[in-house]
mmCIF file of C-alpha atoms in Angstrom:
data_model
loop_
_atom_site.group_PDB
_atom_site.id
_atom_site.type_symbol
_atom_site.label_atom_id
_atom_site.label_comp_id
_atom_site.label_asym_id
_atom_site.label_seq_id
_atom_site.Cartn_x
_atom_site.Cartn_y
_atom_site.Cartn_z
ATOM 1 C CA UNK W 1 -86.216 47.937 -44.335
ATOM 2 C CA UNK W 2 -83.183 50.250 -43.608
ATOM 3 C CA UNK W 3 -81.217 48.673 -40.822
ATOM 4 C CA UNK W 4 -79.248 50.388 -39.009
ATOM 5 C CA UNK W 5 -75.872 49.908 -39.146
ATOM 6 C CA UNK W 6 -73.345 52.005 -37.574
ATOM 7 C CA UNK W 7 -70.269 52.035 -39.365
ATOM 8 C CA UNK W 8 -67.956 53.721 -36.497
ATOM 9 C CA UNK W 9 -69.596 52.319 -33.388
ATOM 10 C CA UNK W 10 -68.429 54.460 -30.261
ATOM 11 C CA UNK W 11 -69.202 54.812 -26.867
ATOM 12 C CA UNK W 12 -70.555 58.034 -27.520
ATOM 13 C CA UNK W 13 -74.342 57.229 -28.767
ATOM 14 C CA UNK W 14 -76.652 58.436 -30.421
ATOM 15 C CA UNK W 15 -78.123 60.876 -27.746
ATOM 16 C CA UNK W 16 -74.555 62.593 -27.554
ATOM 17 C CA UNK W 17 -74.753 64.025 -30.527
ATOM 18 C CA UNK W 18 -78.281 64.729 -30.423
ATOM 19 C CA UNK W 19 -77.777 66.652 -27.598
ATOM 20 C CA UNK W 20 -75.255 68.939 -30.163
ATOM 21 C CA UNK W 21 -78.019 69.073 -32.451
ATOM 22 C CA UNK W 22 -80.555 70.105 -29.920
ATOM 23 C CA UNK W 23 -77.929 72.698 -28.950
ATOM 24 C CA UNK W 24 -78.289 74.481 -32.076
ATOM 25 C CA UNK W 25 -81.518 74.436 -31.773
ATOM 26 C CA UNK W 26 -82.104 76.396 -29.043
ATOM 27 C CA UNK W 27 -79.938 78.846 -30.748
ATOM 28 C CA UNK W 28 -82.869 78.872 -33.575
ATOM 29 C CA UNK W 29 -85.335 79.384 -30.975
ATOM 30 C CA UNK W 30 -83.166 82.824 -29.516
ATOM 31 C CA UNK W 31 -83.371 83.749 -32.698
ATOM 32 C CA UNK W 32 -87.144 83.753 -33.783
ATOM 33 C CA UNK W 33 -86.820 80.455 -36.058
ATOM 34 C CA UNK W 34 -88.710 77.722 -35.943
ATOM 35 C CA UNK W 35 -86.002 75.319 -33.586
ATOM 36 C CA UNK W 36 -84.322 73.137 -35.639
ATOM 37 C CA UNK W 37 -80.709 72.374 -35.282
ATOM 38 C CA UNK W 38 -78.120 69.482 -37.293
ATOM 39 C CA UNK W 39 -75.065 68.285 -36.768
ATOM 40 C CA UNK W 40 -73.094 65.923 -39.556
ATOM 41 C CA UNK W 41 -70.812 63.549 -37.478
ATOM 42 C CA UNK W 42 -67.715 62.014 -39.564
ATOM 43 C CA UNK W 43 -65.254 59.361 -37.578
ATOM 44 C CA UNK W 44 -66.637 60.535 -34.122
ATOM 45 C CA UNK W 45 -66.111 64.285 -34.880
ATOM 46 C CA UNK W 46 -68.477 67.536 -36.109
ATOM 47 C CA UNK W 47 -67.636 68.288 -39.537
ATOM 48 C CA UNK W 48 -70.866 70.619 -40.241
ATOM 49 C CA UNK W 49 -73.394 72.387 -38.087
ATOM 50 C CA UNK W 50 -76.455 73.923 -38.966
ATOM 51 C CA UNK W 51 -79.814 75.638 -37.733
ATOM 52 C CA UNK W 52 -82.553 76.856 -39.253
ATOM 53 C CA UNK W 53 -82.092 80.571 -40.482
ATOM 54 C CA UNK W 54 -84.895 81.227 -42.708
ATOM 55 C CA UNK W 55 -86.002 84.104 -41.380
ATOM 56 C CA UNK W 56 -82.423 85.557 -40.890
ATOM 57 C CA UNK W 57 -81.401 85.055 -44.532
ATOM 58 C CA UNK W 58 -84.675 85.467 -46.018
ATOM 59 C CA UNK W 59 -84.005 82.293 -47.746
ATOM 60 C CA UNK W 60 -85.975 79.315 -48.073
ATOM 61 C CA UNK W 61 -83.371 76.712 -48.525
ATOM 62 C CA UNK W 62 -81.449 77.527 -45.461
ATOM 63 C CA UNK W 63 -83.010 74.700 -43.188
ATOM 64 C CA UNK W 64 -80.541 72.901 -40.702
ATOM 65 C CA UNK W 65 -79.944 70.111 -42.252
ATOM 66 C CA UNK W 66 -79.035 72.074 -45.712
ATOM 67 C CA UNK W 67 -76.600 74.336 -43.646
ATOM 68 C CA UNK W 68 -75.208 71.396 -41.917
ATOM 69 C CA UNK W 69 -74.537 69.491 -45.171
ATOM 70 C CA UNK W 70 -72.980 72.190 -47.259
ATOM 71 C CA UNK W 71 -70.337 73.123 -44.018
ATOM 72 C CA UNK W 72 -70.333 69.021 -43.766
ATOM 73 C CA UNK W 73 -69.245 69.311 -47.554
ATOM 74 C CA UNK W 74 -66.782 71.910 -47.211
ATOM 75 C CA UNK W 75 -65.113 70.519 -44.498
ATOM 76 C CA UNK W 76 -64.648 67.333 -46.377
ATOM 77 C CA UNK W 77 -63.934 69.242 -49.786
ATOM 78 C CA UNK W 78 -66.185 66.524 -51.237
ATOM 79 C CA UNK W 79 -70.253 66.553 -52.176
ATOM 80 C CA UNK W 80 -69.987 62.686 -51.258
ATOM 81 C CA UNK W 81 -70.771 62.234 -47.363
ATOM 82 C CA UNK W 82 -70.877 58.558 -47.636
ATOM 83 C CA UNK W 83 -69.084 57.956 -44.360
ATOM 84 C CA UNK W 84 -71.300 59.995 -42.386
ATOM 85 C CA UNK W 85 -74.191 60.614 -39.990
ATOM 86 C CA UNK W 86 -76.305 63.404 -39.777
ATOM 87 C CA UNK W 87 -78.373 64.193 -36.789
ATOM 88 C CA UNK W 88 -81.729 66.447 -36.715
ATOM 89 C CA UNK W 89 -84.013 67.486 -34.491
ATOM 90 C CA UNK W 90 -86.532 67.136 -36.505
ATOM 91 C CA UNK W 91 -88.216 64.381 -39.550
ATOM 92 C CA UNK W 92 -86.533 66.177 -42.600
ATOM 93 C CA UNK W 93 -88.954 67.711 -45.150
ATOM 94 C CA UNK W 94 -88.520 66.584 -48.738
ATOM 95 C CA UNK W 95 -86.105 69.269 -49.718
ATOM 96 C CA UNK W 96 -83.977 68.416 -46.538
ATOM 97 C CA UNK W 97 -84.368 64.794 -47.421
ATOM 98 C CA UNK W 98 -83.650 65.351 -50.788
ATOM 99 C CA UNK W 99 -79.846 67.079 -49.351
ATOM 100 C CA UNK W 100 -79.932 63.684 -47.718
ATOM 101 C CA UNK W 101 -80.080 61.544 -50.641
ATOM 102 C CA UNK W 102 -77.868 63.720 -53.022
ATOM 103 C CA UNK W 103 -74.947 63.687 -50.153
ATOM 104 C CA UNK W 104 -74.998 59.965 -49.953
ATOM 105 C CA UNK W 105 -75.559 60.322 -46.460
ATOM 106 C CA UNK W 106 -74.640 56.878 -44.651
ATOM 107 C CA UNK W 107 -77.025 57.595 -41.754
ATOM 108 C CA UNK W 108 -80.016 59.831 -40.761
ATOM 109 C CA UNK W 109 -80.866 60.255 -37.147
ATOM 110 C CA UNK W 110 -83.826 62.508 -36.046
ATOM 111 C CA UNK W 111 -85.969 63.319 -32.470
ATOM 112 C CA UNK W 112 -89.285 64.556 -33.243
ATOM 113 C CA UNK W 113 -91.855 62.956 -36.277
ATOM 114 C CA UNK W 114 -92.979 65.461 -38.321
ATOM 115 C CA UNK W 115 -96.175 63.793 -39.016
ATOM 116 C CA UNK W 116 -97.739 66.735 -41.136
ATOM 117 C CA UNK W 117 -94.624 67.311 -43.594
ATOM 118 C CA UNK W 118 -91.885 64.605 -42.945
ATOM 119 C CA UNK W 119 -90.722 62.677 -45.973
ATOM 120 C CA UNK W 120 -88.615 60.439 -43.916
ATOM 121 C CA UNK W 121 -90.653 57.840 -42.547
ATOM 122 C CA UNK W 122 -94.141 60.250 -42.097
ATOM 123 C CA UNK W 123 -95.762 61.729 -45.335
ATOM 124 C CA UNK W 124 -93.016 60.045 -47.687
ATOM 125 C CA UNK W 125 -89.802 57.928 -46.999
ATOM 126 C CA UNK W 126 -87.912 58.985 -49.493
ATOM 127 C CA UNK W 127 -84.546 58.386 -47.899
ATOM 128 C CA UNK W 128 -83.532 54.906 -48.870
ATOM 129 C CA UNK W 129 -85.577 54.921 -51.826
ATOM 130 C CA UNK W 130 -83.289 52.766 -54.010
ATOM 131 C CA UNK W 131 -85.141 53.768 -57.062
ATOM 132 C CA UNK W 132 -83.258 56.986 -55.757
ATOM 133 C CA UNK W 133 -80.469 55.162 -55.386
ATOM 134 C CA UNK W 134 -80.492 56.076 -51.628
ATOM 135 C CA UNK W 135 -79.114 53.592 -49.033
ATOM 136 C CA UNK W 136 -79.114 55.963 -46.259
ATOM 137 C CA UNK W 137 -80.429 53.978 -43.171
ATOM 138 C CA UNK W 138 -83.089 56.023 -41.042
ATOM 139 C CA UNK W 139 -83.455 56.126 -37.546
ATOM 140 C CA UNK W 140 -86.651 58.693 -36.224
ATOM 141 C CA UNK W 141 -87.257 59.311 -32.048
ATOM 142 C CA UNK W 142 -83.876 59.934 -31.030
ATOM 143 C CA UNK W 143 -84.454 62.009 -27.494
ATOM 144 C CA UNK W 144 -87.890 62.920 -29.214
ATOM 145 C CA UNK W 145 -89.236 64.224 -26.042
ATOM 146 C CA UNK W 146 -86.620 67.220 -26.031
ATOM 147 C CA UNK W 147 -86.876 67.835 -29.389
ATOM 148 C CA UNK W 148 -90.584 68.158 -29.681
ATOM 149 C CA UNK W 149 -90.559 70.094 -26.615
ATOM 150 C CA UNK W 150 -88.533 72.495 -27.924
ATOM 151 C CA UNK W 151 -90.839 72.803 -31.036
ATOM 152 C CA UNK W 152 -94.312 72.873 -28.955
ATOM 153 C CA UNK W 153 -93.037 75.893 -26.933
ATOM 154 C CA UNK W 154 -91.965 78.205 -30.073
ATOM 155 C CA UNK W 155 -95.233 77.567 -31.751
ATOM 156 C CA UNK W 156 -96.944 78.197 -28.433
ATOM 157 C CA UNK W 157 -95.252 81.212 -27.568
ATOM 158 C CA UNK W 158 -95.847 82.514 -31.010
ATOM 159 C CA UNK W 159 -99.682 81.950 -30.406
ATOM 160 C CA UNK W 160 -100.247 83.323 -27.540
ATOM 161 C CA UNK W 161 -97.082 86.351 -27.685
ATOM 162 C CA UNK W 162 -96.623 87.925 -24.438
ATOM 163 C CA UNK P 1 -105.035 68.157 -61.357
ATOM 164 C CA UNK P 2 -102.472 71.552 -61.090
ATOM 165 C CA UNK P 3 -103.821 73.599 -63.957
ATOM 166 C CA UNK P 4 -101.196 76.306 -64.988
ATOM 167 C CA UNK P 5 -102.709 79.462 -64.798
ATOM 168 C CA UNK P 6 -100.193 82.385 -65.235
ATOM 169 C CA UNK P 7 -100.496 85.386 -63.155
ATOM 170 C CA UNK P 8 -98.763 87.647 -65.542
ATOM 171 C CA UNK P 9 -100.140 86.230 -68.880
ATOM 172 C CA UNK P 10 -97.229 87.735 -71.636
ATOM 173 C CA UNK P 11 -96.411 88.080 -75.342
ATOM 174 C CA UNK P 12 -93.314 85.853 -73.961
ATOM 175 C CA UNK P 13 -93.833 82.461 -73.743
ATOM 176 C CA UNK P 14 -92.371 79.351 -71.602
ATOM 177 C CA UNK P 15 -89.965 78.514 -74.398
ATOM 178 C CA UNK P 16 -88.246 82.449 -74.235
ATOM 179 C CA UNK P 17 -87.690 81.955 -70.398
ATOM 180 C CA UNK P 18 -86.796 77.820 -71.119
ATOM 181 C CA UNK P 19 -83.860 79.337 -73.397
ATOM 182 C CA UNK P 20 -82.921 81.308 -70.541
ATOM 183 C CA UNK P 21 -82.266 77.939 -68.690
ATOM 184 C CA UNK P 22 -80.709 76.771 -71.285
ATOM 185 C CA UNK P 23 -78.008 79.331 -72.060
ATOM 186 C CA UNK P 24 -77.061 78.394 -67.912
ATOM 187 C CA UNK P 25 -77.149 74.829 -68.804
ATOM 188 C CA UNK P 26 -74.696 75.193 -70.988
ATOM 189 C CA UNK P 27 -72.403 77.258 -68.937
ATOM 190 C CA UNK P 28 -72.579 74.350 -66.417
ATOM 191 C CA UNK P 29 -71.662 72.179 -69.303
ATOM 192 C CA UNK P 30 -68.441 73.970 -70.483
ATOM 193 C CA UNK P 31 -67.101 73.766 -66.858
ATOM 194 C CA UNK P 32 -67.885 69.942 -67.009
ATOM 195 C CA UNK P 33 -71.028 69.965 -64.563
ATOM 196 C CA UNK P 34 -73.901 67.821 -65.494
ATOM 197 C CA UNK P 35 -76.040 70.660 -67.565
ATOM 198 C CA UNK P 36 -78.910 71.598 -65.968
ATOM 199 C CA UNK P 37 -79.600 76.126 -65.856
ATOM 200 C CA UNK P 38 -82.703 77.318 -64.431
ATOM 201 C CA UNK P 39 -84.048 80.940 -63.883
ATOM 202 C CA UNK P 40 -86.625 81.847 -61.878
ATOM 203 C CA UNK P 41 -89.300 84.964 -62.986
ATOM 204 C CA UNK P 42 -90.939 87.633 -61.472
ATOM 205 C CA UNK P 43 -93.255 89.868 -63.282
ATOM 206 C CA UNK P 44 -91.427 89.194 -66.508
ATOM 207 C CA UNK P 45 -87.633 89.586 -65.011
ATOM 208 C CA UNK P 46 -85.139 87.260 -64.448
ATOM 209 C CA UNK P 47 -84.652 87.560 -60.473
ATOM 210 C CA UNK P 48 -82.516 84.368 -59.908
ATOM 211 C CA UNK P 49 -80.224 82.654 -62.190
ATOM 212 C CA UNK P 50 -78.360 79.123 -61.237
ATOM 213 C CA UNK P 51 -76.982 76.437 -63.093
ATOM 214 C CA UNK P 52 -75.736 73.058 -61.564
ATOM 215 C CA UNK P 53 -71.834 73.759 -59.810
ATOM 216 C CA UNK P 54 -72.012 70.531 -57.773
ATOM 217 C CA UNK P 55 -68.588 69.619 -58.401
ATOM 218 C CA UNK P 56 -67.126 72.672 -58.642
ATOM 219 C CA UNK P 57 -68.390 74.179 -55.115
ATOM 220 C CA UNK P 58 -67.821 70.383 -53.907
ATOM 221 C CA UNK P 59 -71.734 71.045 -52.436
ATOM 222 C CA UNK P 60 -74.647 68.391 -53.089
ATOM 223 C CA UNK P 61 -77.223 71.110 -52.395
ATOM 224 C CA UNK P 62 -75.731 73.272 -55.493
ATOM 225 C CA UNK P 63 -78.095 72.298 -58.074
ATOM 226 C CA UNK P 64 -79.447 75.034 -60.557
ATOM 227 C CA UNK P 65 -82.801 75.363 -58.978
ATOM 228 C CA UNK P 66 -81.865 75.651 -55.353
ATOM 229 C CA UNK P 67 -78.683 78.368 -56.452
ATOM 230 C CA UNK P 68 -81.499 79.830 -58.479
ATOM 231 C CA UNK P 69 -84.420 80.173 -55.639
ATOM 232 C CA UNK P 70 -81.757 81.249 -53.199
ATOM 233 C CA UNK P 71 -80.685 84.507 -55.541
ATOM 234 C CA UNK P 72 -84.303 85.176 -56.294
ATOM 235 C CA UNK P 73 -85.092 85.391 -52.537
ATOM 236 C CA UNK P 74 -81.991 87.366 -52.032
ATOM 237 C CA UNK P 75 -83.486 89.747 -55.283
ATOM 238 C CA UNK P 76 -86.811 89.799 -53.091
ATOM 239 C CA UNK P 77 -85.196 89.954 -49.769
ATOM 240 C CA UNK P 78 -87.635 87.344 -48.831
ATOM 241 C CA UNK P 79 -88.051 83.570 -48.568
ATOM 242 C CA UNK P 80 -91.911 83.667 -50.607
ATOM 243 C CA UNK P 81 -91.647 83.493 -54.025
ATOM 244 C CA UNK P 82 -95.032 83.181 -54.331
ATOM 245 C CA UNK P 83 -95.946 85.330 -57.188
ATOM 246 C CA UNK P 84 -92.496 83.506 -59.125
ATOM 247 C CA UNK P 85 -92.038 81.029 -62.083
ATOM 248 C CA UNK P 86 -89.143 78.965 -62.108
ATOM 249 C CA UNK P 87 -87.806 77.332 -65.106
ATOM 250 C CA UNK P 88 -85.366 74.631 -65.621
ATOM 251 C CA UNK P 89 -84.203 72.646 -68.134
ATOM 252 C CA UNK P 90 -84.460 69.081 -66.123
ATOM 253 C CA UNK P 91 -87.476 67.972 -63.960
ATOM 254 C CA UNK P 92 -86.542 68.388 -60.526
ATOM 255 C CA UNK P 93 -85.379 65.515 -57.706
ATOM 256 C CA UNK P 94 -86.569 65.597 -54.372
ATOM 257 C CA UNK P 95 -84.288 68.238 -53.058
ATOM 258 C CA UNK P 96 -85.333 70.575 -55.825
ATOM 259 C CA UNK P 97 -88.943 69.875 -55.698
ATOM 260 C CA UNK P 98 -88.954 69.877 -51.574
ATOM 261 C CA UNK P 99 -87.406 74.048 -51.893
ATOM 262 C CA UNK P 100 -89.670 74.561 -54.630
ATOM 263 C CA UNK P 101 -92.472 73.923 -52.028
ATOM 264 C CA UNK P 102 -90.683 75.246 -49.347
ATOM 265 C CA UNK P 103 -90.533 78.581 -51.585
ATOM 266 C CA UNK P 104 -94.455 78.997 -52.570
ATOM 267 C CA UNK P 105 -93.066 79.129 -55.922
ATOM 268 C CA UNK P 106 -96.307 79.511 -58.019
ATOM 269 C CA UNK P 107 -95.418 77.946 -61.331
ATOM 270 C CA UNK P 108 -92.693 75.276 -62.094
ATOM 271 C CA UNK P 109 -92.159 74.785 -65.806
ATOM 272 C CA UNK P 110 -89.165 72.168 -66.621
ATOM 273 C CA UNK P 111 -87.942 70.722 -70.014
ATOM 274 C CA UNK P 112 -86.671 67.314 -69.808
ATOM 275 C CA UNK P 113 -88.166 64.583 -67.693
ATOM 276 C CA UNK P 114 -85.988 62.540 -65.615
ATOM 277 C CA UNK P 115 -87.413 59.053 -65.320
ATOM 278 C CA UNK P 116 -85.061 57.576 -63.272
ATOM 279 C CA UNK P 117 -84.924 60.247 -60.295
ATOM 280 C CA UNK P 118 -87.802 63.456 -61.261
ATOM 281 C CA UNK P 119 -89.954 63.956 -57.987
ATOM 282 C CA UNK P 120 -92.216 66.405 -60.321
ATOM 283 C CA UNK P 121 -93.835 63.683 -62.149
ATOM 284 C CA UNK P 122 -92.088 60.900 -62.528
ATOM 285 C CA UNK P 123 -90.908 58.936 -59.515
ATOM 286 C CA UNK P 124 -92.868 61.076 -57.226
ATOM 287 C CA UNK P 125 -95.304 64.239 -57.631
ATOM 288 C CA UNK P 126 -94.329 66.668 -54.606
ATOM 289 C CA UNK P 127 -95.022 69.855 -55.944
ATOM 290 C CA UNK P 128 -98.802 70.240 -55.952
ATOM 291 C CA UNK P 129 -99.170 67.970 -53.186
ATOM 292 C CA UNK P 130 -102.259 69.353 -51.286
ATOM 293 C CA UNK P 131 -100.850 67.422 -48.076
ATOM 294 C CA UNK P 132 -97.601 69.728 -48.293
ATOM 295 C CA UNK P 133 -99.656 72.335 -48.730
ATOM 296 C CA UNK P 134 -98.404 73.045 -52.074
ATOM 297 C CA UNK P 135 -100.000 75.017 -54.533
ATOM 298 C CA UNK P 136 -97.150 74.994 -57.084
ATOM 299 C CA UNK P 137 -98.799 74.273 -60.604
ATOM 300 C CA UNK P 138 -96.235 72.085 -62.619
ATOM 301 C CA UNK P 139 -95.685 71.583 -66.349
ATOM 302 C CA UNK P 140 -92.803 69.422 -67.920
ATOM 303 C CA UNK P 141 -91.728 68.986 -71.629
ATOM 304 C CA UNK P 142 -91.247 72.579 -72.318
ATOM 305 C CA UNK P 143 -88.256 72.853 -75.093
ATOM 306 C CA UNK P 144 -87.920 69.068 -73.900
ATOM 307 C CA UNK P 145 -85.924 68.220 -77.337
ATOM 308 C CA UNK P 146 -82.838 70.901 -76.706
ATOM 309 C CA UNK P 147 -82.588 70.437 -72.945
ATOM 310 C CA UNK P 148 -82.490 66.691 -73.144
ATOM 311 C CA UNK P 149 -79.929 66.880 -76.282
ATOM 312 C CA UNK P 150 -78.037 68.583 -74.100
ATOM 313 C CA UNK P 151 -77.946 65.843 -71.034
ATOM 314 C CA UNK P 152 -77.606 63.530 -73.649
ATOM 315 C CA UNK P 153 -74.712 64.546 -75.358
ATOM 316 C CA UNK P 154 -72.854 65.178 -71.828
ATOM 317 C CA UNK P 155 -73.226 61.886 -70.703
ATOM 318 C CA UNK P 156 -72.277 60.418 -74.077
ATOM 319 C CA UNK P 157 -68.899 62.569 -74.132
ATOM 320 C CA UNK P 158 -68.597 61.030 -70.584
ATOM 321 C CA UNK P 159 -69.010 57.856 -71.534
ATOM 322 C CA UNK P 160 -66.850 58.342 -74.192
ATOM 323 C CA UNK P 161 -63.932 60.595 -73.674
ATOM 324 C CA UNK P 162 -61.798 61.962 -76.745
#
């Protein structure tokens, strides 16, 4: 199993930077996306944010997690994101978990399960796969209630449009 | 079983696209990336090119196929590349085969299979996977003998440097 081991433990827990993450979110959700926001967390501080803008960019990579990882990247002027976390609102999807792997990710935190598409812990666990050479530890259900809620009222209020 | 069935059946084949790929896998190669080129196809045109830049945009998402799907969605000014055919010279990872999903790409044709790390095949089978609700028909081994010389003799030079 993939323990969880923080590597820069902090007063600030996990929740804290959830909250971030759920921040962004919300900024998907003003926008018309489906509400997913990231955060990549390096020695206590933001190094790369992200929310979903598929829509906006008409691009079907730009997920959260992808956008959080390339500015996480950037910011660290180095693919490898060994030392860090990355926080989601949501179970990645196998592209977003495949980011995961390639980064080197130390940590994945998410809120809601994604039980019809996840691939970290749902549908597939690929993170941690060490026939993928993945060690990234996985922790799902981080302030799950928030995020989910978030996720139930865009698809609701796309159902039934006022 | 995903059958390929081509939409736009053509007097050019796989293998003219495939050397497409390959003339981008090469490019990656000169500039000392792992060589990988892929191209994605609409309607008999080249709408996306990418080949592998991880080191040199310091990104772990910059792999051929997701710089590839990104330009053809930018060509189409949307995120479904449903009616597309991407080819690339190496069977994709996770990352790759989750954004070839998340596309609707309809075909996926790939030279070389990666044993170790492939997630269209080998290690995994994403694309196609009915539970994903992916439709994307997948054949490997196409030019297989050029795009694996090609890996091969990169990671030989690497091995052993002049």
């Amino acid at each position: 199993m993939n323990q969880i081991e923080d590597v820069f433990p902090s007063r600030k827990d996990h929740s804290f930077w959830m909250t971030d993450a759920i921040h962004l979110a919300k900024k998907a959700y003003m926008e018309g996306e489906i509400p997913v926001g990231a955060v990549v967390v390096h020695h206590n501080k933001i190094i790369g944010r992200g929310y979903n803008q598929r829509e906006r960019l008409k691009d079907p990579t730009a997920h959260a997690e992808i956008l959080a990882i390339t500015a996480a990247a950037g910011t660290l002027e180095d693919w490898r994101l060994t030392d860090c976390t990355l926080y989601v609102t949501k179970e990645p999807c196998s592209m977003c978990a495949g980011a995961i792997i390639n980064s080197r990710l130390h940590q994945l935190i998410f809120g809601a399960y994604d039980e019809k598409k996840g691939c970290c812990g749902s549908l597939y666990q690929l993170c941690g796969d060490r026939r993928l050479e993945s060690k990234t530890a996985v922790k799902g259900g981080v302030e799950e209630e928030k995020c989910l809620a978030l996720l139930q009222e865009f698809f609701q209020a796309k159902r039934n449009p006022k």
